[in-house]
mmCIF file of the C-alpha atoms, coordinates in Angstrom:
data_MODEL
# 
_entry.id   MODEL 
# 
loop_
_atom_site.group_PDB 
_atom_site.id 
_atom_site.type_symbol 
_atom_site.label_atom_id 
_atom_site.label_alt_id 
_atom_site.label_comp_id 
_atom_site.label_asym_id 
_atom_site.label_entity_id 
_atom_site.label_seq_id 
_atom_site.pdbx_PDB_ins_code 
_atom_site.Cartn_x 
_atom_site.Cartn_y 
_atom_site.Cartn_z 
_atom_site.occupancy 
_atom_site.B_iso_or_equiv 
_atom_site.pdbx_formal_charge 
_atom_site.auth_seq_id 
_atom_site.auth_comp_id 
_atom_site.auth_asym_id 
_atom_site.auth_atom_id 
_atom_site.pdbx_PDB_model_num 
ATOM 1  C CA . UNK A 1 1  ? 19.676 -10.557 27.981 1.00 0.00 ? 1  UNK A CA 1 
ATOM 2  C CA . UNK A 1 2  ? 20.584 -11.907 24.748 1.00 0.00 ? 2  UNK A CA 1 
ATOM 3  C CA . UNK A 1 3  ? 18.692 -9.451  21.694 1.00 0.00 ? 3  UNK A CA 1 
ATOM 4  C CA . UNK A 1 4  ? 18.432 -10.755 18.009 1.00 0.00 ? 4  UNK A CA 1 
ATOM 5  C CA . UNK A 1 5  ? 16.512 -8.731  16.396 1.00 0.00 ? 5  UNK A CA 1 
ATOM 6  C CA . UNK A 1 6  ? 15.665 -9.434  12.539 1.00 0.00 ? 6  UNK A CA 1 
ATOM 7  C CA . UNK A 1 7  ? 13.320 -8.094  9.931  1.00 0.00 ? 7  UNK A CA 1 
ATOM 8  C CA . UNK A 1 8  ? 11.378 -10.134 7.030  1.00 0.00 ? 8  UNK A CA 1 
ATOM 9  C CA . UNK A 1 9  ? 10.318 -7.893  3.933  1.00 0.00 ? 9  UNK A CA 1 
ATOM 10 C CA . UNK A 1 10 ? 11.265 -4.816  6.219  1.00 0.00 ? 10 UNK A CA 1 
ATOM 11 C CA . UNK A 1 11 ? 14.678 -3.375  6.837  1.00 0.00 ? 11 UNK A CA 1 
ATOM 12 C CA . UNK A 1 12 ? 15.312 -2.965  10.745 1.00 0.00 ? 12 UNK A CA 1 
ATOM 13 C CA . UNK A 1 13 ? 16.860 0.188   11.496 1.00 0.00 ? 13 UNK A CA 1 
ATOM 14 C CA . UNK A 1 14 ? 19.110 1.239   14.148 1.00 0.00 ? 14 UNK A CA 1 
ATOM 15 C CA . UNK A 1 15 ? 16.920 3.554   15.827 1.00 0.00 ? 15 UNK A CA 1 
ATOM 16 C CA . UNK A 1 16 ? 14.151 0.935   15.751 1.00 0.00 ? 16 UNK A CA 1 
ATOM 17 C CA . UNK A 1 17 ? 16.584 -1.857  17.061 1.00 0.00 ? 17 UNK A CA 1 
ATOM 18 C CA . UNK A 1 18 ? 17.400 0.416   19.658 1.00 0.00 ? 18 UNK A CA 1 
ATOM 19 C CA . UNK A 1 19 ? 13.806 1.204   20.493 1.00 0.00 ? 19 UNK A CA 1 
ATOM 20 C CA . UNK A 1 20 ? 13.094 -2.616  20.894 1.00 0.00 ? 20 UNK A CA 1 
ATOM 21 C CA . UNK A 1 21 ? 15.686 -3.101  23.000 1.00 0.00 ? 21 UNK A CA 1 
ATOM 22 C CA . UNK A 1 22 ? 14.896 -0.542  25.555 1.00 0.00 ? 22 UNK A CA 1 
ATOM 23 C CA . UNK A 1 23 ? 11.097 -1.586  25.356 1.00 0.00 ? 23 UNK A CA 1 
ATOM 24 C CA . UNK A 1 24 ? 12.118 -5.308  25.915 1.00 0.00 ? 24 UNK A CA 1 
ATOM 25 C CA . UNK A 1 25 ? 14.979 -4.121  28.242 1.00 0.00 ? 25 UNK A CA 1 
ATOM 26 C CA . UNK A 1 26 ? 12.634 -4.122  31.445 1.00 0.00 ? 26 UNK A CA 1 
ATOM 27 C CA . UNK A 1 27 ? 12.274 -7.619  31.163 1.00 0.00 ? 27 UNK A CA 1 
ATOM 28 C CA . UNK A 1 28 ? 15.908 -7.714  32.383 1.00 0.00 ? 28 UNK A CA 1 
ATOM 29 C CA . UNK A 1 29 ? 14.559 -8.201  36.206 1.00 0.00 ? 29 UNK A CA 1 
ATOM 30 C CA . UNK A 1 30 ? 12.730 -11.180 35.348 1.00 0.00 ? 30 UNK A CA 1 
ATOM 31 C CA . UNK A 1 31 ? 15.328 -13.682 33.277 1.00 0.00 ? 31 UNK A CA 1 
ATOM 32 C CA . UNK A 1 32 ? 19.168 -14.197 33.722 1.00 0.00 ? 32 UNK A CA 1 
ATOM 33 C CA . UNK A 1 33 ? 21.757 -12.158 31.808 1.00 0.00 ? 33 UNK A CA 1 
ATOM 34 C CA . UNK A 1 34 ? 22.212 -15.161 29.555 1.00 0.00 ? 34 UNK A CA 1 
ATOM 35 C CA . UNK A 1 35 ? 18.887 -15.399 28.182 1.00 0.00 ? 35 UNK A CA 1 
ATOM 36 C CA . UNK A 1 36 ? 17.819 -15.121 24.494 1.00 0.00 ? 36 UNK A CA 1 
ATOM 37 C CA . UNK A 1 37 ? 15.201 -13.023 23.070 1.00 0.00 ? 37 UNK A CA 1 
ATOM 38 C CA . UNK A 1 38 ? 14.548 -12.933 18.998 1.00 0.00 ? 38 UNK A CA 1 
ATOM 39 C CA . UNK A 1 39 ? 12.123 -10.050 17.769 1.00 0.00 ? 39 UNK A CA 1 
ATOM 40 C CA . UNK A 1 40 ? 11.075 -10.482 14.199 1.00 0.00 ? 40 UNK A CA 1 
ATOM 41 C CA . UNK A 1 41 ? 8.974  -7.934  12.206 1.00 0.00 ? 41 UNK A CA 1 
ATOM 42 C CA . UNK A 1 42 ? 7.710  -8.481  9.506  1.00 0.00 ? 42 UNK A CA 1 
ATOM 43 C CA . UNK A 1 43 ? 5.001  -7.115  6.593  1.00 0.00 ? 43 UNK A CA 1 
ATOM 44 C CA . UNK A 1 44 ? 2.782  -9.100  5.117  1.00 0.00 ? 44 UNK A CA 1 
ATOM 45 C CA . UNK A 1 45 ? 0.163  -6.926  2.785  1.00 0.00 ? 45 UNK A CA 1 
ATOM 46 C CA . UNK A 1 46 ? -1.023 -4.160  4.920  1.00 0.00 ? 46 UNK A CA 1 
ATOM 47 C CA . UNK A 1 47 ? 0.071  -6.277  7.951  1.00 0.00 ? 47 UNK A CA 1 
ATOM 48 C CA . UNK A 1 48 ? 2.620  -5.601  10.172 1.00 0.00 ? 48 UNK A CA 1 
ATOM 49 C CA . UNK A 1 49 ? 3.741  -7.988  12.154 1.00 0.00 ? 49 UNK A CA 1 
ATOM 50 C CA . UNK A 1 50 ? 6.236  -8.434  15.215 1.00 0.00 ? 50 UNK A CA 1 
ATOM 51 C CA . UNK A 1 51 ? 6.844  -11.935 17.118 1.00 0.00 ? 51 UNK A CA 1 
ATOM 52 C CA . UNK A 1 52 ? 9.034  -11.542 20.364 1.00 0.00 ? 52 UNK A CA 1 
ATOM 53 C CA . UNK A 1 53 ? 10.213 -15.283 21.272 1.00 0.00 ? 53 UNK A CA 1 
ATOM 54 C CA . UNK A 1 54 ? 12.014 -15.899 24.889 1.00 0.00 ? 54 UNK A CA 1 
ATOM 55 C CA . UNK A 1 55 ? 14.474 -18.808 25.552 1.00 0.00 ? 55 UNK A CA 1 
ATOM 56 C CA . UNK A 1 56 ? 15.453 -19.323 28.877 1.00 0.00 ? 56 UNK A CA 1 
ATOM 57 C CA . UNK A 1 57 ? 15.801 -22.924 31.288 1.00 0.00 ? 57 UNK A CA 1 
ATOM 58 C CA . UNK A 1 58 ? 14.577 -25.074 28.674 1.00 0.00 ? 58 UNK A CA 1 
ATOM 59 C CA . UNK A 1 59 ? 11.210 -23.261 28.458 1.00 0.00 ? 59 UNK A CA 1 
ATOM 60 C CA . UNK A 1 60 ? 9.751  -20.697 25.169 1.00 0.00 ? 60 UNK A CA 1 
ATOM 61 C CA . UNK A 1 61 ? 7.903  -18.019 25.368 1.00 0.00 ? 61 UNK A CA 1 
ATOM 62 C CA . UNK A 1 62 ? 6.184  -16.341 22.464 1.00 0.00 ? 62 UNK A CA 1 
ATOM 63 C CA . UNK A 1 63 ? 4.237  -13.345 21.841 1.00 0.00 ? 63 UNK A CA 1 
ATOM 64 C CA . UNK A 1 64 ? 2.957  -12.202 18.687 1.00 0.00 ? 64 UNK A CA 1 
ATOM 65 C CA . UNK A 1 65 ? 0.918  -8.505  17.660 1.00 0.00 ? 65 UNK A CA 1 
ATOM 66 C CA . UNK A 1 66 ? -0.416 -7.871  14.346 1.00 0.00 ? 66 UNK A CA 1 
ATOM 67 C CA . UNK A 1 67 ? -1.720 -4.060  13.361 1.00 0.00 ? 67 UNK A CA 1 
ATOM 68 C CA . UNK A 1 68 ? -2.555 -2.453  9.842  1.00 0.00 ? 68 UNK A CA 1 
ATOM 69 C CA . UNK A 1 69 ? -0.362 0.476   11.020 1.00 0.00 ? 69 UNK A CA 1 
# 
C-alpha cells in the first residue's frame, strides 16, 4: 500500500508518520500492494481531526475521527 500522509495546521512528524503507517499497515491483507491511502490530520480549535481515505478498483473509502485530545 500506497501511504500519503499530510497535516493541515499541524506539522506531521516522523515518529507520528511512522506510527500511522504501522496502525494502517494491517490493512495490507485486505487491498493490493498498489493501493492508495491519504491520512490527513488536522486541528481545528480544540479539534483534532484525522480523515483516512482508501482508493482502490475504482471504489473510496473514507473514515473520519474527531477528539478534543
Amino acid at each position: 500500500m500506497k501511504f500519503i500522509v499530510s497535516g493541515k495546521n499541524i506539522d506531521v512528524s516522523d515518529a507520528l508518520e511512522e506510527k500511522i503507517v504501522k496502525k494502517l499497515s494491517k490493512l495490507d491483507k485486505f487491498f493490493r500492494k498498489e493501493t492508495e491511502v491519504q491520512v490527513t490530520m488536522s486541528v481545528e480549535r480544540n479539534r483534532h481531526i484525522m480523515e483516512v481515505t482508501v482508493f482502490f478498483d475504482g471504489i473510496v473509502m473514507r473514515a473520519e475521527v474527531a477528539n478534543d485530545d
